[in-house]
Each structure stands twice: as structure tokens, then as C-alpha cells.
XYZ file of C-alpha atoms in Angstrom:
567
model
C -77.663 -44.845 -116.819
C -74.067 -46.435 -115.266
C -75.861 -49.619 -116.318
C -75.996 -48.504 -119.743
C -72.275 -47.143 -119.666
C -71.153 -50.975 -118.293
C -73.050 -53.393 -119.727
C -76.311 -52.872 -121.199
C -76.856 -53.632 -124.729
C -79.432 -51.125 -127.343
C -82.781 -51.635 -125.636
C -81.495 -55.095 -123.545
C -81.536 -54.620 -119.742
C -80.682 -57.465 -117.561
C -83.329 -60.295 -116.666
C -84.881 -57.744 -114.431
C -88.938 -59.844 -114.091
C -87.209 -62.978 -114.700
C -81.111 -70.613 -114.878
C -60.454 -104.415 -123.587
C -62.641 -106.388 -123.250
C -61.431 -109.195 -121.903
C -57.388 -107.086 -122.697
C -55.470 -110.305 -123.784
C -57.088 -112.790 -121.119
C -53.359 -113.294 -120.268
C -53.675 -116.135 -121.628
C -53.130 -118.422 -119.177
C -54.933 -121.811 -119.561
C -55.843 -123.703 -116.436
C -54.820 -127.087 -117.499
C -57.198 -129.954 -116.306
C -54.900 -132.013 -114.920
C -55.555 -135.741 -116.317
C -53.836 -138.194 -114.076
C -54.151 -141.526 -113.476
C -54.918 -141.766 -109.658
C -52.575 -145.009 -108.754
C -53.554 -145.240 -104.856
C -50.800 -145.309 -103.542
C -50.217 -141.920 -104.425
C -54.240 -140.776 -104.496
C -53.409 -137.912 -101.198
C -50.185 -136.967 -102.884
C -51.794 -135.960 -106.081
C -54.679 -134.523 -103.882
C -52.929 -132.067 -102.316
C -51.506 -131.104 -105.580
C -54.387 -130.018 -107.311
C -55.809 -127.877 -103.840
C -52.567 -126.198 -104.369
C -52.922 -125.679 -107.843
C -56.620 -124.204 -107.506
C -55.809 -121.881 -105.131
C -52.332 -120.821 -106.694
C -54.354 -120.423 -110.329
C -57.131 -118.787 -108.344
C -54.644 -116.059 -106.932
C -52.799 -115.296 -110.759
C -56.109 -114.936 -111.684
C -56.629 -112.218 -109.627
C -53.729 -111.040 -110.029
C -53.212 -110.462 -113.872
C -56.628 -111.157 -115.270
C -56.802 -107.387 -116.574
C -56.514 -105.243 -119.112
C -54.545 -102.473 -117.641
C -52.348 -104.385 -115.614
C -49.253 -103.840 -118.384
C -49.196 -100.294 -118.277
C -46.569 -98.738 -115.612
C -47.607 -96.662 -113.156
C -45.324 -94.534 -110.548
C -46.721 -96.402 -107.807
C -47.021 -93.436 -105.137
C -50.506 -91.858 -104.040
C -52.295 -89.820 -106.134
C -54.613 -87.241 -105.653
C -58.093 -86.813 -107.576
C -58.021 -84.191 -109.958
C -60.449 -84.663 -111.900
C -63.265 -86.203 -109.893
C -65.101 -82.462 -109.549
C -65.400 -79.863 -111.965
C -67.025 -77.351 -111.567
C -68.597 -75.355 -114.780
C -68.186 -71.712 -112.898
C -64.817 -69.463 -114.164
C -65.621 -67.669 -110.027
C -63.447 -69.242 -107.511
C -62.438 -68.464 -103.638
C -59.724 -66.749 -103.405
C -59.383 -69.249 -100.218
C -56.858 -71.946 -101.247
C -58.231 -75.091 -101.482
C -58.088 -76.716 -98.394
C -55.914 -80.194 -100.013
C -53.473 -77.845 -101.769
C -51.471 -78.368 -98.488
C -51.675 -82.309 -99.090
C -50.953 -82.469 -102.935
C -47.651 -80.541 -102.550
C -45.973 -83.365 -100.434
C -47.400 -86.021 -101.184
C -44.966 -87.158 -103.509
C -42.626 -85.726 -101.930
C -42.918 -89.090 -99.273
C -40.786 -92.215 -99.521
C -44.151 -94.570 -101.739
C -42.252 -96.845 -100.977
C -42.963 -96.763 -97.091
C -46.171 -95.141 -97.869
C -47.410 -98.456 -99.690
C -46.266 -100.380 -96.739
C -48.061 -98.346 -94.509
C -51.195 -98.415 -96.621
C -50.971 -102.442 -97.338
C -51.132 -103.247 -93.345
C -53.801 -100.331 -92.864
C -56.079 -102.240 -95.745
C -55.400 -105.979 -94.053
C -55.256 -105.748 -90.777
C -58.771 -103.570 -90.479
C -60.212 -105.291 -93.320
C -60.017 -108.330 -90.793
C -61.161 -106.560 -87.742
C -57.054 -107.250 -86.099
C -55.198 -104.897 -83.736
C -54.366 -102.263 -86.849
C -52.330 -100.325 -84.078
C -50.683 -102.740 -82.445
C -49.616 -103.965 -86.142
C -48.721 -100.339 -86.774
C -45.840 -100.591 -83.665
C -44.552 -103.745 -85.195
C -43.755 -101.940 -88.835
C -40.717 -99.893 -87.684
C -42.230 -96.863 -89.643
C -40.449 -93.364 -89.936
C -43.383 -91.069 -88.908
C -43.594 -87.639 -90.893
C -45.751 -85.218 -91.294
C -45.768 -85.606 -95.416
C -45.874 -90.107 -94.532
C -48.902 -88.672 -92.460
C -50.515 -86.568 -95.631
C -50.130 -89.144 -97.837
C -51.339 -92.201 -95.966
C -54.598 -89.626 -94.914
C -54.904 -88.751 -98.456
C -55.252 -92.776 -99.699
C -58.084 -92.620 -97.092
C -59.844 -90.164 -98.072
C -63.072 -91.835 -98.449
C -62.468 -94.502 -95.720
C -62.777 -92.307 -92.100
C -63.023 -94.550 -89.639
C -59.286 -96.489 -90.776
C -58.248 -93.031 -91.688
C -58.801 -91.446 -88.151
C -57.707 -94.674 -86.965
C -54.716 -93.582 -88.249
C -54.668 -90.126 -87.738
C -55.595 -90.749 -83.947
C -52.420 -93.421 -83.947
C -49.832 -91.703 -85.251
C -50.699 -88.848 -83.101
C -49.528 -90.911 -80.160
C -46.704 -91.992 -81.104
C -43.375 -90.606 -79.049
C -41.679 -87.923 -81.130
C -44.527 -86.782 -83.605
C -47.155 -84.941 -82.853
C -49.336 -83.790 -86.033
C -49.121 -79.698 -87.145
C -51.781 -78.367 -88.629
C -51.767 -79.834 -91.649
C -51.484 -82.778 -91.021
C -55.009 -81.833 -88.822
C -56.529 -79.947 -91.436
C -56.793 -83.182 -93.640
C -57.786 -85.256 -91.220
C -60.619 -82.060 -91.361
C -61.341 -82.662 -94.543
C -61.583 -86.437 -94.872
C -64.508 -86.083 -91.091
C -66.503 -82.690 -93.233
C -66.638 -85.075 -96.187
C -68.627 -87.557 -94.527
C -70.836 -85.570 -92.345
C -68.941 -86.241 -88.201
C -69.838 -82.786 -86.939
C -69.238 -84.104 -83.616
C -65.477 -85.341 -84.430
C -65.135 -82.326 -86.168
C -65.689 -80.047 -84.275
C -64.033 -82.314 -81.784
C -60.985 -81.835 -83.413
C -61.948 -78.200 -84.244
C -61.260 -77.673 -80.403
C -58.120 -79.898 -79.950
C -56.747 -77.815 -82.602
C -57.653 -74.269 -80.237
C -56.466 -76.179 -77.586
C -52.480 -76.604 -78.755
C -52.480 -72.752 -80.412
C -52.505 -74.802 -84.530
C -55.989 -73.101 -85.884
C -55.535 -71.452 -88.874
C -57.726 -69.966 -92.120
C -57.466 -72.848 -93.563
C -59.108 -74.489 -90.687
C -62.343 -72.702 -90.193
C -62.368 -71.983 -94.485
C -62.758 -76.340 -94.208
C -66.161 -75.881 -91.267
C -67.299 -73.126 -92.874
C -67.486 -75.299 -96.801
C -68.191 -78.752 -95.046
C -71.269 -77.446 -92.855
C -72.600 -75.161 -95.617
C -72.710 -78.400 -98.213
C -74.552 -79.895 -95.145
C -77.354 -76.658 -95.760
C -76.244 -76.221 -91.596
C -76.587 -72.448 -92.216
C -76.209 -71.754 -88.488
C -73.234 -73.705 -88.012
C -71.743 -71.665 -90.706
C -72.490 -68.873 -89.480
C -71.351 -70.131 -85.771
C -67.900 -71.001 -87.076
C -67.645 -67.227 -87.931
C -68.100 -66.234 -85.070
C -65.882 -68.805 -82.930
C -63.060 -67.585 -84.919
C -63.591 -64.193 -82.861
C -62.953 -66.455 -79.908
C -59.469 -67.830 -80.595
C -58.405 -64.371 -81.882
C -58.641 -64.944 -85.402
C -59.818 -61.992 -87.463
C -63.057 -61.937 -88.849
C -62.769 -59.188 -92.514
C -64.737 -59.346 -96.062
C -62.191 -62.376 -97.470
C -63.728 -64.215 -94.213
C -67.346 -62.953 -95.381
C -67.220 -63.863 -99.178
C -66.051 -67.284 -98.200
C -69.593 -67.945 -95.995
C -71.905 -66.258 -98.408
C -69.534 -68.439 -101.713
C -70.087 -72.079 -99.496
C -73.919 -71.257 -99.248
C -74.381 -69.916 -102.503
C -72.548 -73.314 -103.184
C -75.121 -75.459 -101.803
C -77.758 -73.854 -103.001
C -78.791 -71.551 -100.117
C -78.543 -67.913 -102.538
C -81.752 -66.889 -99.981
C -79.747 -67.821 -96.743
C -76.275 -66.129 -98.459
C -78.656 -62.545 -99.327
C -80.336 -62.708 -95.878
C -76.801 -62.549 -94.139
C -75.280 -60.124 -96.325
C -77.853 -57.849 -95.863
C -77.356 -58.377 -91.886
C -73.580 -58.030 -92.085
C -73.312 -55.010 -95.237
C -73.294 -52.148 -92.342
C -70.150 -53.930 -90.182
C -68.098 -54.797 -93.737
C -67.932 -53.103 -97.201
C -68.520 -55.563 -99.888
C -66.571 -55.070 -102.308
C -66.809 -56.693 -105.843
C -66.128 -60.098 -105.304
C -68.714 -60.008 -102.784
C -71.709 -58.934 -105.749
C -69.973 -61.634 -108.115
C -70.317 -64.502 -105.543
C -74.570 -63.204 -104.717
C -74.543 -62.844 -108.228
C -73.441 -66.624 -108.581
C -75.558 -67.946 -105.831
C -78.697 -66.688 -107.434
C -77.534 -67.917 -111.276
C -76.812 -71.270 -108.964
C -81.030 -71.496 -107.873
C -81.688 -69.694 -110.815
C -83.426 -66.707 -109.932
C -82.814 -63.678 -112.604
C -84.428 -61.292 -111.149
C -82.393 -61.385 -107.210
C -79.478 -61.825 -110.022
C -80.160 -58.801 -112.107
C -81.067 -56.705 -108.066
C -77.466 -57.197 -107.643
C -75.965 -56.885 -110.206
C -77.412 -53.578 -110.231
C -76.780 -52.336 -106.984
C -72.900 -53.702 -108.145
C -72.981 -50.863 -110.710
C -74.979 -48.514 -108.264
C -71.727 -48.747 -105.779
C -68.895 -47.916 -108.130
C -67.711 -51.363 -109.022
C -67.766 -52.042 -112.370
C -68.581 -56.001 -113.698
C -65.459 -57.704 -114.407
C -64.997 -60.707 -117.102
C -65.614 -63.088 -114.290
C -69.362 -61.455 -113.279
C -70.377 -61.381 -117.128
C -69.582 -64.928 -117.702
C -71.669 -65.362 -114.201
C -74.455 -64.104 -115.380
C -74.336 -65.415 -118.934
C -74.180 -68.868 -117.756
C -77.159 -68.435 -115.121
C -79.268 -66.825 -117.797
C -78.709 -70.162 -120.144
C -78.940 -72.407 -117.134
C -82.252 -70.702 -117.082
C -82.944 -71.556 -120.851
C -82.540 -67.265 -121.156
C -80.401 -68.154 -125.074
C -81.510 -64.962 -126.016
C -80.527 -62.967 -123.300
C -77.071 -64.877 -122.866
C -76.760 -64.442 -126.549
C -77.901 -60.338 -126.479
C -74.916 -59.576 -123.460
C -71.942 -61.511 -125.075
C -72.864 -59.424 -128.064
C -72.683 -56.427 -125.983
C -69.266 -57.238 -124.141
C -67.958 -58.218 -127.888
C -69.027 -54.322 -128.342
C -68.415 -52.640 -124.741
C -66.258 -55.020 -123.399
C -64.827 -56.950 -121.455
C -64.222 -59.161 -124.048
C -64.774 -62.698 -124.310
C -62.731 -65.276 -122.982
C -62.313 -68.797 -124.128
C -64.293 -69.532 -120.864
C -67.149 -66.705 -122.465
C -67.060 -69.127 -125.704
C -67.296 -72.399 -123.772
C -69.483 -71.796 -121.876
C -72.289 -70.476 -125.033
C -70.721 -73.430 -127.103
C -71.818 -75.864 -123.835
C -75.575 -74.892 -124.297
C -75.294 -75.445 -127.936
C -73.939 -78.213 -127.821
C -75.961 -79.361 -124.951
C -79.253 -78.580 -126.925
C -78.085 -80.054 -130.681
C -77.346 -76.728 -132.047
C -73.795 -78.224 -133.537
C -73.520 -75.956 -136.074
C -74.494 -72.726 -134.053
C -71.539 -74.327 -131.910
C -68.988 -74.583 -134.674
C -70.011 -70.738 -136.031
C -68.854 -69.557 -132.294
C -65.832 -72.279 -132.430
C -64.764 -70.146 -135.883
C -65.444 -67.106 -134.319
C -63.657 -67.824 -131.609
C -60.592 -68.644 -132.941
C -60.631 -65.713 -135.468
C -60.867 -62.856 -132.471
C -56.938 -64.353 -131.922
C -58.855 -67.126 -127.840
C -56.900 -69.924 -128.953
C -59.287 -72.900 -128.244
C -58.344 -75.094 -124.551
C -59.246 -78.310 -124.184
C -62.780 -77.010 -122.244
C -64.129 -76.048 -125.530
C -63.145 -79.981 -127.893
C -64.427 -81.431 -124.537
C -67.594 -79.183 -124.730
C -68.019 -80.116 -129.166
C -67.011 -83.595 -129.038
C -69.539 -83.826 -125.936
C -72.083 -82.784 -128.498
C -71.245 -84.746 -131.645
C -70.723 -87.829 -129.742
C -74.512 -87.028 -128.592
C -75.996 -87.207 -132.238
C -73.146 -90.312 -132.644
C -71.639 -88.572 -134.797
C -67.815 -90.133 -133.829
C -66.307 -89.565 -136.915
C -66.432 -85.414 -136.016
C -65.569 -86.544 -132.108
C -62.226 -88.207 -133.979
C -61.415 -85.880 -136.521
C -61.479 -82.954 -133.510
C -58.981 -84.881 -131.081
C -56.853 -85.146 -134.292
C -56.987 -81.190 -134.576
C -56.420 -80.724 -130.652
C -52.967 -82.319 -131.223
C -52.031 -80.417 -134.734
C -52.650 -77.357 -132.895
C -50.837 -78.654 -129.815
C -53.882 -78.473 -127.184
C -53.305 -81.189 -125.204
C -56.521 -82.714 -123.737
C -56.694 -83.114 -120.013
C -58.453 -85.292 -117.434
C -61.616 -83.835 -118.033
C -61.646 -84.230 -121.974
C -60.470 -87.825 -121.388
C -63.004 -88.877 -118.737
C -65.967 -87.172 -121.382
C -64.581 -89.870 -124.216
C -64.645 -92.521 -121.616
C -68.259 -91.301 -120.869
C -69.013 -91.329 -124.914
C -67.977 -94.961 -124.645
C -69.656 -96.381 -121.403
C -72.743 -94.590 -123.014
C -73.026 -96.678 -126.044
C -71.774 -99.687 -124.187
C -67.944 -100.073 -125.253
C -66.315 -100.837 -122.580
C -62.630 -102.007 -124.341
C -62.954 -98.842 -126.379
C -63.185 -97.338 -123.328
C -60.306 -99.022 -121.709
C -58.447 -98.399 -125.173
C -58.464 -93.954 -124.031
C -58.370 -95.318 -120.436
C -54.674 -96.387 -121.563
C -53.848 -93.061 -124.301
C -54.659 -91.408 -121.123
C -52.256 -93.094 -118.822
C -49.696 -93.036 -121.620
C -50.017 -89.043 -122.038
C -49.452 -88.549 -118.551
C -52.840 -87.449 -117.422
C -53.625 -88.584 -114.920
C -56.895 -90.982 -114.003
C -59.168 -90.654 -111.016
C -62.093 -92.255 -109.523
C -64.740 -91.364 -111.390
C -63.025 -92.920 -114.215
C -62.725 -96.170 -113.122
C -66.194 -96.261 -111.683
C -67.235 -95.596 -115.497
C -65.325 -98.813 -116.585
C -66.377 -100.420 -113.807
C -69.933 -99.477 -114.802
C -69.800 -99.837 -118.270
C -68.386 -103.700 -117.663
C -70.950 -104.772 -115.523
C -73.456 -102.579 -117.348
C -72.420 -105.535 -119.924
C -72.854 -108.672 -117.774
C -68.626 -109.613 -117.102
C -68.259 -109.334 -113.642
C -64.541 -110.690 -114.095
C -63.590 -107.644 -115.716
C -65.518 -105.170 -113.789
C -63.755 -106.450 -110.458
C -60.484 -106.095 -112.760
C -61.021 -102.574 -112.415
C -61.944 -102.655 -109.455
C -58.240 -104.332 -108.436
C -56.699 -101.836 -110.906
C -57.836 -98.866 -109.263
C -56.691 -100.037 -105.850
C -53.853 -100.797 -107.228
C -52.928 -97.666 -108.429
C -53.003 -96.215 -104.987
C -56.917 -94.528 -105.221
C -59.655 -95.125 -102.651
C -62.443 -96.262 -103.321
C -65.676 -94.008 -102.920
C -69.372 -94.414 -102.092
C -69.862 -94.407 -106.446
C -67.669 -97.210 -106.382
C -68.787 -99.442 -103.864
C -72.491 -98.925 -104.956
C -71.207 -99.760 -108.413
C -69.548 -102.986 -107.209
C -72.034 -103.779 -104.984
C -74.983 -103.091 -107.306
C -73.264 -104.857 -109.951
C -72.240 -108.558 -108.356
C -76.239 -108.436 -107.256
C -77.585 -107.938 -110.652
C -75.681 -110.978 -111.289
C -76.664 -112.949 -108.184
C -73.049 -112.913 -106.668
C -74.144 -112.128 -103.521
C -71.665 -113.710 -100.996
C -69.199 -111.411 -103.596
C -71.909 -108.596 -102.609
C -72.695 -108.854 -98.772
C -68.783 -108.837 -98.676
C -67.933 -105.339 -100.082
C -71.320 -104.304 -98.890
C -70.093 -104.785 -95.169
C -66.016 -104.322 -95.781
C -68.196 -100.537 -97.267
C -69.888 -99.999 -94.167
C -67.182 -100.870 -91.954
C -64.854 -97.519 -92.905
C -67.764 -95.538 -92.191
C -69.782 -95.130 -95.888
C -73.506 -94.816 -96.584
C -75.587 -97.816 -97.123
C -74.925 -97.824 -101.287
C -78.277 -97.126 -103.654
C -78.479 -101.055 -104.353
C -81.811 -103.294 -105.375
C -82.067 -104.330 -101.188
C -85.121 -106.156 -102.253
C -83.433 -108.091 -105.049
C -79.990 -108.917 -102.164
C -82.331 -109.829 -99.426
C -84.909 -112.235 -101.326
C -81.301 -113.951 -102.788
C -80.373 -114.564 -99.226
C -83.616 -115.692 -98.267
C -83.980 -118.997 -100.610
C -80.828 -119.503 -100.462
C -80.748 -120.458 -96.563
C -78.652 -116.929 -95.492
C -80.693 -115.653 -92.653
C -77.989 -115.480 -90.631
C -75.992 -113.107 -92.923
C -79.305 -110.405 -93.288
C -79.991 -110.500 -90.068
C -76.246 -110.131 -89.057
C -75.726 -107.365 -91.541
C -78.681 -105.741 -90.760
C -77.336 -105.097 -87.016
C -74.256 -103.627 -88.455
C -76.819 -100.911 -90.453
C -78.118 -99.988 -87.567
C -74.999 -99.953 -85.524
C -73.944 -97.302 -88.665
C -76.726 -95.014 -89.261
C -78.379 -96.802 -91.653
C -81.447 -97.649 -89.551
C -83.367 -97.419 -93.135
C -81.837 -99.820 -94.699
C -81.458 -102.309 -91.690
C -85.049 -101.924 -91.202
C -85.774 -103.345 -94.673
C -83.159 -106.523 -94.077
C -85.469 -107.308 -90.747
C -88.246 -107.692 -92.870
C -86.398 -110.145 -94.441
C -85.375 -112.172 -90.910
C -88.594 -111.632 -88.982
């Protein structure tokens, strides 16, 4: 009866039996010097020619980009659009990078640029980076350290060396925020030993916070290390941190998002006698089961939640709605949606977005528009997410005229495009192999004050490499770095793979080594073509050196592949 009272429609029960181009070429023309060579001035002219070539090459690297004319604030930038979750449910635990973002724009941007330039250049040259930093007279403060760490958030080795250097400077000591920023970087690259070592160091200095433990729990859960994630909860007790229901919820959520719903359920049943679950606990478990498309267990937890006296809120309904659609149960999802309209909670913009996205994904555009109109009529103002779903759906059916109409409609309704929408538009152009159009959208994105992300640049760069335009691909790479973004593993994979396909092996090798030196994993590229190219061009020594570097960095599989060509 409770289930009927809160959510079940007549005759319906939640499933219990089964989720530019060539941007203007900067028209610098490489003048083909025609000179009358005279024996007495031959040496002088030769020197002038060599110098001119060097200057032209440098000028091309700097200017040959359609993006260079755009003026941005030269400050540390956060990857605000790199990761998007489709779920409305988010943990109440503060985002681990929030402390970085609140301070990064307050740091002296010129000083940040100066420090980052030293780290980039010295690390690339394998020089004593720390000694050069000592000579720079840097006025260290926590804001500057945070911003520099954020700049190198995908480059573990230079980030950690800078972190250690800063911690050894007289008059400066790391606080909880800078430690947590470094913990985030180590966590993303799965440097578990160093992560735990840093955690113990923080414990000795009395700098541990709830955020520190949250980072560790999420890191181990994401790596599917359930026992280690649980051990972090036990470690909290050692340092006299209260382990309450919110901590348990954080752990369960991290396991669920890592697709460890079964492990999360087992842990919940083990801990339930010690901690009274709340509405959020059940919502987290339902989300975990929906993520792995196990509707039977999701429905069981839904019913148990109601039996315990909790009334499912809009977040829980949206999660179940999305779970049904993910498991190809659209008819059940629509029934649930109708129940929400009749009995509550009333559908929100998020609810409509979930349904519209699924309909667009499967080509049911007429139905999607009908729900869109219904949403507007019900008083729910459309947001950028809804428009993104519709535009993507029409773009997949190559109806770009409708896409542009929707974009105009957004402006008329004063609904501002966000980073996710711009990235979706860029992806449309990339899929249509129209890199120049993607660059135009990128320019509009920046001019609108919306920040790009590493993902934005990766898409455009890949588009140019697919179009066999290496120079433009490299120009996008330089633009990304110039704007203060740290290339991630996908960036290097796109760049190295693109260069290999174009036969530019020496350049690809240089970037591959740079990637490994920064502590990243070897990219997924065509190593057979890469190795064969070097082998037949007489570059066996290069392959041997690279194989050794791969082996030392833990990329043994790639190392073995390269070694086969040098034996």
C-alpha cells in the first residue's frame, strides 16, 4: 500500500523481474630569396639565410594558428567541461577541487605563468628544475602553489617535483588545501603508494581533513579496490574522525559509480546495524544498481526504502527513470513519468531531459519535441541541457537546419549555451569532418565567455589529424598549451597517433617520450606501424631507448612490443 501511495501507477509496479581551416594563414610568405652569390660574400649570405629560416620556423610555430587572434585572460583554467554526469544525484561531500578553483584566479597570473614556464622547459630538457626555481626569486604562497598544481593536473611527475620543492622552501609550508590538490593528481594517475605516504605525512602534521579521506575513498573505489576504500574509513577512526552516515554514503556512492553495486550492497548490509540509513543512502544504492542495469535489485531497494518510511523524492524518481531507459524499458519509464505527473513529485527540467535524451538517441524526434512542448507548457523553462539533447538528435539525422534553428531559439528565450552544448556542437562538426566549422564554434564559445576544456581541444585536434592536416593539428595543440591547459592522456594519444599516421615518426617519438616522462601511461596507438617505420628508416637505437623507458615506467606490454623490432 505504501508503494501505491507514493509512486506506483494503476496497474504498474516498478520492475521486480528485470538500464578554420586554415585559419587565415597569417599570410606570411616564406620569401624565396634570390641572390646573386658572390664568392667574397658567400659566407655572410649563408649565415643570413640560415638565420632567416630559423626565424621563419619559429614564427610559424607561434602564428600559424586560426585561434591565435582570440584574446583570453592568461590565467590558470579548470577543466569545467571535461567530465559530465548524466545523473542529477551528486554527493553532498564538497568537490575535491573546489578549494583550488576558489583561489586560482586570485593568484598572480604572471607569476604563475613564469613558474609554469620554468617547470615546462626545465623538465622537458631534463635539467635541474629545482635549482632553476631556486634562482627565480618566487614569492611562494598557497594560492600560487594551487594554481601551478592545477596547471599540471595531468602531469604527475613535474607536479610532484614542484610540490616537494615548494614544501622544502624556508618560510613556506603546505596546508591541507595544497596537500589535497596533490592527492587529487596522484589519485587520478593511481599512484597509490605515494598517495598513502602523503596521507600519513598529513596525519603526522595534523593536516588531515574530511576532504582528504573523501579523495582516497573515491580513488580506491574508482580503481575497484573495494577493500582499500573500506580501509580508509577504518583509518579515519585512527585519526579520531567521526565516521557517520555521510561518510558511509560517500563510500557507497563511490563504489556505485565504479560499477561495484554488489560490493556496495554487501557493505551496506554489513554496516546497516551500526548506521541508520537515510533517504540519500537508499537513493545511492538505487543509483548503483541502475548504473549496472540491475532493475530487480534497484526495485527491491526502492520498495525497502518505502517500507522504511522514506518517501522517494524527485532525485530518486529521476534516477529510476534514467535506469529504466538505460535498461531499454521505455514503456515502464513513461508509465513512471505519467505517475509523477499525477501523484508527484512533479517532473522537473531534469526529468524531461532524461526522457528527451533517450528519445533523441533512438531517433524518435517527433516524440522528443512533443515532450519538449509539454515541458514548456507545464511551466518548466528549458535549459541548455535540454537543447543539447535535441540538437544532438537532429544532428545525428543530419538535420543541421533544425540545429541552427534551435540555437537561435535559445538566444530568443535568453537561454545561454553552456560548455557542454558548445562541445556537443563541436563534436557534430568533427563527426561531419568539418574541422574549420568546429573552430568557428570554438571561437563563438570563447567570445561568449564560456570556458573551453581539454576535451574541446582534443576533439578539434583529432578532427584536423583525421583530415590529414598535421600543421593545424599541431596548431591546436599549441593553442591548448598557450591557454594554460595541461594536455591529458587523450591529448597525447590524439597527437602521437596523428603524427604516426602521417609518417612523422621523429616528432611522434618526442611527444611519446614527453608523455612517459610526465608519468602518464603509454597511449593506445598503432605501435606496429610506429616500430616498423623506425626500423626500416634505421632508427633501431631510438626504438631500443624508448623500449627501455617504457619498461622503467611500467608500460611493459608496449616495451615488449618495441623490443621485438630491435632484437
